[in-house]
């Protein structure tokens, strides 16, 4: 068969049934943040194309524009994981102190 006969259907992440861990790990929050970022980038790229007058975005010629690489991704993921672990440790330690009725020295 020809690859021209393949039908593609675009679906949104909102249209797909999700497992329980999707909600437990906070993925609705992460997808909302990603959607906001994506729409903002689309608006920015669209305004760059229209202001430049040709097909290439103006930001393609801007030397100050930083393109993220794998190191930047790892740093961002470190901060996200560190933040989540910090929140869990902070809340968990407070719950543990309250359950064991530990009085802090003054």
XYZ file of C-alpha atoms in Angstrom:
106
model
C 0.000 0.000 0.000
C 0.924 3.587 -0.489
C 1.727 5.881 2.381
C -0.660 8.403 0.823
C -3.586 6.257 1.924
C -2.741 6.584 5.632
C -5.272 8.675 7.519
C -4.088 10.732 10.449
C -6.407 11.924 13.150
C -5.340 14.750 15.400
C -6.630 14.377 18.911
C -6.162 16.600 21.889
C -4.682 15.326 25.137
C -8.005 16.318 26.698
C -9.873 13.796 24.512
C -7.948 10.739 25.726
C -8.808 8.690 28.830
C -6.034 8.980 31.408
C -4.812 6.557 34.106
C -4.980 7.319 37.828
C -1.257 8.127 38.029
C -1.876 10.969 35.547
C -3.811 12.807 38.250
C -1.694 11.644 41.201
C 1.495 13.049 39.662
C -0.122 16.387 38.818
C -0.067 16.052 35.046
C -3.161 18.262 34.598
C -1.078 21.110 36.069
C 1.932 20.339 33.856
C -0.179 20.138 30.705
C -1.893 23.429 31.561
C 1.507 25.097 31.972
C 2.700 23.586 28.678
C -0.426 24.780 26.842
C 0.079 28.346 28.092
C 3.728 28.261 27.039
C 2.881 26.798 23.650
C 0.210 29.384 22.901
C 2.522 32.212 23.999
C 5.314 30.908 21.750
C 2.908 30.567 18.818
C 1.798 34.179 19.329
C 5.420 35.345 19.558
C 6.520 33.426 16.470
C 3.451 34.622 14.583
C 4.197 38.255 15.419
C 7.851 37.778 14.399
C 6.842 36.394 11.004
C 4.324 39.154 10.324
C 6.677 41.959 11.427
C 9.573 40.640 9.329
C 7.684 40.520 6.054
C 9.121 37.207 4.853
C 8.752 33.549 5.789
C 11.648 33.429 8.271
C 10.858 34.687 11.771
C 12.720 37.792 12.916
C 13.920 35.872 15.974
C 15.919 33.606 13.627
C 18.210 36.587 13.004
C 18.353 37.679 16.635
C 21.712 36.617 18.090
C 20.491 37.193 21.661
C 17.815 34.502 21.377
C 18.779 31.470 23.441
C 17.925 28.049 22.051
C 17.533 25.502 24.869
C 19.692 22.397 24.692
C 19.836 19.133 26.634
C 21.824 20.726 29.492
C 19.126 23.386 29.951
C 16.491 20.670 29.973
C 18.380 18.706 32.652
C 18.767 21.826 34.812
C 15.049 22.595 34.506
C 14.103 19.019 35.379
C 16.465 19.106 38.379
C 14.717 22.188 39.748
C 11.278 20.659 39.201
C 12.229 17.368 40.896
C 14.051 19.215 43.708
C 10.980 21.367 44.318
C 8.617 18.403 44.416
C 10.908 16.478 46.792
C 11.232 19.573 49.003
C 7.471 19.999 49.226
C 6.936 16.324 50.059
C 9.728 16.379 52.685
C 8.470 19.598 54.261
C 4.850 18.539 54.482
C 5.806 14.992 55.490
C 8.057 16.172 58.316
C 5.326 18.467 59.635
C 2.809 15.625 59.594
C 5.301 13.308 61.340
C 5.987 15.906 64.059
C 2.264 16.436 64.637
C 1.482 12.711 64.761
C 4.309 11.997 67.234
C 3.483 15.049 69.362
C 7.073 16.313 69.347
C 7.608 19.685 70.995
C 10.305 21.880 69.499
C 12.832 23.408 71.933
C 12.564 27.155 72.386
